[in-house]
Short mmCIF file of C-alpha atoms in Angstrom, two decimals:
data_model
loop_
_atom_site.label_atom_id
_atom_site.label_comp_id
_atom_site.label_asym_id
_atom_site.label_seq_id
_atom_site.Cartn_x
_atom_site.Cartn_y
_atom_site.Cartn_z
CA MET A 1 -106.29 -120.76 -12.56
CA LYS A 2 -102.98 -120.89 -10.87
CA THR A 3 -100.70 -117.75 -10.59
CA PRO A 4 -97.05 -118.02 -11.68
CA ASN A 5 -96.07 -117.83 -8.00
CA ALA A 6 -97.86 -121.09 -7.20
CA GLN A 7 -95.69 -122.93 -9.66
CA ARG A 8 -92.41 -122.25 -7.94
CA PRO A 9 -91.46 -121.68 -4.28
CA THR A 10 -90.96 -118.23 -2.90
CA LEU A 11 -87.40 -117.86 -1.82
CA ASN A 12 -87.82 -115.13 0.84
CA LEU A 13 -90.60 -115.89 3.14
CA GLU A 14 -91.69 -113.94 6.27
CA PHE A 15 -91.45 -116.30 9.34
CA ARG A 16 -92.22 -114.84 12.73
CA GLY A 17 -90.57 -111.67 12.05
CA GLY A 18 -87.43 -113.24 10.71
CA ARG A 19 -86.50 -114.05 7.17
CA ILE A 20 -86.14 -117.51 5.68
CA ALA A 21 -83.83 -117.49 2.63
CA GLU A 22 -82.70 -120.22 0.40
CA THR A 23 -79.00 -120.85 0.32
CA HIS A 24 -76.88 -121.72 -2.72
CA ALA A 25 -77.13 -125.40 -1.90
CA GLY A 26 -81.00 -125.23 -1.88
CA GLU A 27 -81.27 -125.41 1.77
CA TYR A 28 -83.31 -122.95 3.89
CA THR A 29 -81.92 -120.90 6.69
CA SER A 30 -83.39 -118.50 9.08
CA THR A 31 -81.95 -115.28 10.14
CA PRO A 32 -83.03 -113.77 13.46
CA ARG A 33 -85.45 -110.92 13.54
CA ARG A 34 -83.43 -109.06 16.12
CA SER A 35 -80.09 -109.22 17.92
CA TYR A 36 -81.55 -110.74 21.06
CA ASP A 37 -83.85 -113.73 20.68
CA LEU A 38 -85.27 -115.25 23.81
CA GLU A 39 -86.53 -118.27 21.86
CA GLU A 40 -83.04 -119.14 20.70
CA ARG A 41 -81.61 -118.55 24.16
CA LEU A 42 -84.29 -121.04 25.60
CA LEU A 43 -83.39 -123.44 22.87
CA GLN A 44 -79.67 -123.41 23.82
CA PHE A 45 -80.63 -123.79 27.58
CA THR A 46 -82.83 -126.65 26.79
CA ALA A 47 -80.17 -128.33 24.81
CA LYS A 48 -77.70 -127.98 27.87
CA VAL A 49 -80.37 -129.49 30.21
CA VAL A 50 -80.89 -132.38 27.89
CA LYS A 51 -77.11 -133.05 27.67
CA LEU A 52 -76.73 -132.70 31.42
CA ALA A 53 -79.61 -135.13 32.09
CA ASP A 54 -78.11 -137.61 29.54
CA SER A 55 -74.81 -137.45 31.45
CA SER A 56 -76.37 -138.43 34.84
CA PRO A 57 -75.32 -141.83 36.39
CA ASN A 58 -77.46 -144.74 35.59
CA THR A 59 -78.60 -145.23 39.21
CA LYS A 60 -82.03 -145.11 40.60
CA ALA A 61 -81.36 -141.73 42.07
CA GLY A 62 -79.65 -140.40 38.90
CA ASN A 63 -82.46 -141.53 36.66
CA HIS A 64 -85.05 -139.93 38.92
CA ILE A 65 -83.23 -136.68 39.01
CA ALA A 66 -82.56 -136.73 35.30
CA GLY A 67 -86.17 -137.39 34.46
CA GLN A 68 -87.40 -134.54 36.66
CA LEU A 69 -84.76 -132.23 35.27
CA LEU A 70 -85.82 -133.15 31.75
CA ARG A 71 -89.53 -132.42 32.44
CA CYS A 72 -89.01 -129.07 34.12
CA GLY A 73 -85.89 -128.04 32.09
CA THR A 74 -87.42 -128.59 28.68
CA SER A 75 -90.82 -127.02 29.51
CA PRO A 76 -89.97 -123.43 29.36
CA LEU A 77 -89.04 -123.67 25.63
CA ALA A 78 -92.34 -125.21 24.68
CA ASN A 79 -94.32 -122.92 27.01
CA HIS A 80 -92.64 -119.88 25.47
CA GLY A 81 -94.25 -120.84 22.17
CA GLU A 82 -97.59 -120.83 24.02
CA VAL A 83 -96.78 -117.32 25.35
CA GLU A 84 -96.21 -116.07 21.88
CA ALA A 85 -99.62 -117.56 20.88
CA ALA A 86 -101.46 -116.00 23.93
CA GLU A 87 -105.04 -114.95 23.15
CA SER A 88 -105.25 -112.24 25.84
CA ARG A 89 -103.11 -110.34 28.31
CA LYS A 90 -104.45 -112.56 31.09
CA ASP A 91 -103.55 -115.70 29.06
CA PHE A 92 -100.07 -114.16 28.19
CA LEU A 93 -99.36 -113.60 31.95
CA HIS A 94 -100.49 -117.12 32.89
CA LYS A 95 -98.16 -118.74 30.32
CA LEU A 96 -95.35 -116.44 31.27
CA ARG A 97 -95.85 -117.62 34.85
CA ILE A 98 -95.78 -121.18 33.84
CA CYS A 99 -92.35 -120.66 32.29
CA LEU A 100 -91.08 -118.86 35.40
CA LYS A 101 -92.46 -121.77 37.61
CA GLU A 102 -90.67 -124.39 35.50
CA LEU A 103 -87.49 -122.34 35.44
CA ARG A 104 -87.53 -122.17 39.25
CA GLU A 105 -88.05 -125.88 39.51
CA THR A 106 -85.15 -126.48 37.13
CA TRP A 107 -82.94 -124.27 39.26
CA ARG A 108 -83.77 -126.40 42.38
CA TRP A 109 -83.08 -129.74 40.52
CA LEU A 110 -79.80 -128.27 39.20
CA ARG A 111 -78.73 -127.38 42.70
CA LEU A 112 -79.47 -130.94 43.86
CA VAL A 113 -77.25 -132.21 40.95
CA GLY A 114 -74.42 -130.02 42.22
CA ARG A 115 -74.93 -131.01 45.85
CA LEU A 116 -74.70 -134.72 44.80
CA GLN A 117 -72.00 -133.99 42.40
CA LEU A 118 -73.81 -135.75 39.53
CA ALA A 119 -72.34 -133.48 36.86
CA GLU A 120 -69.06 -131.78 36.01
CA ALA A 121 -68.84 -128.55 38.08
CA THR A 122 -68.10 -126.22 35.11
CA GLU A 123 -70.89 -127.68 32.93
CA LEU A 124 -73.29 -127.34 35.85
CA GLN A 125 -72.23 -123.80 36.81
CA GLY A 126 -72.83 -122.45 33.35
CA THR A 127 -76.31 -124.04 33.34
CA LEU A 128 -77.14 -122.65 36.71
CA THR A 129 -76.03 -119.19 35.73
CA GLU A 130 -78.28 -119.32 32.57
CA VAL A 131 -81.32 -120.57 34.50
CA GLU A 132 -80.84 -117.72 37.00
CA GLU A 133 -80.65 -115.26 34.25
CA LEU A 134 -83.74 -116.61 32.53
CA ILE A 135 -85.59 -116.51 35.86
CA ARG A 136 -84.83 -112.85 36.17
CA ILE A 137 -85.95 -112.24 32.40
CA PHE A 138 -89.32 -113.90 32.98
CA ALA A 139 -89.80 -112.29 36.37
CA VAL A 140 -89.19 -108.79 34.87
CA SER A 141 -91.49 -109.63 31.86
CA ILE A 142 -94.28 -110.54 34.16
CA ARG A 143 -93.79 -107.46 36.36
CA THR A 144 -93.75 -105.24 33.34
CA THR A 145 -96.73 -106.76 31.82
CA GLU A 146 -98.63 -106.40 35.11
CA GLN A 147 -97.72 -102.82 35.41
CA ASN A 148 -98.79 -101.94 31.81
CA ALA A 149 -102.18 -103.64 32.52
CA LYS A 150 -102.92 -101.02 35.23
#
């Protein structure tokens, strides 16, 4: 026998610590669970990397660099989801380290883009600054997790 709730959608659902609420137009929106959300920051960073790669010149070198930048620059967002689903502290640390490794690789490719002047300087500088900050965030997270394991 169905309960009354099974016959209509629940408007306020818990979703990973945030709330999903129906708007007046019948659409669903998500409100953040806290004022600082690393996943949202990684999403914004990934979008910047994709736009930067798409704006690369259509040359042999430009296509190669754009492809490498897309692979390593989009990886931290996906791997951060794996961090959140880690099955143990060891697994958690391993996946955090993968994110850090990919962010460091992205930093190197972005520096090459700058050296070759394959992107607008202001757009590139903002992306470089963000990747440097993300590297520091992940490095501190790893260090803190390692210290708490002792």
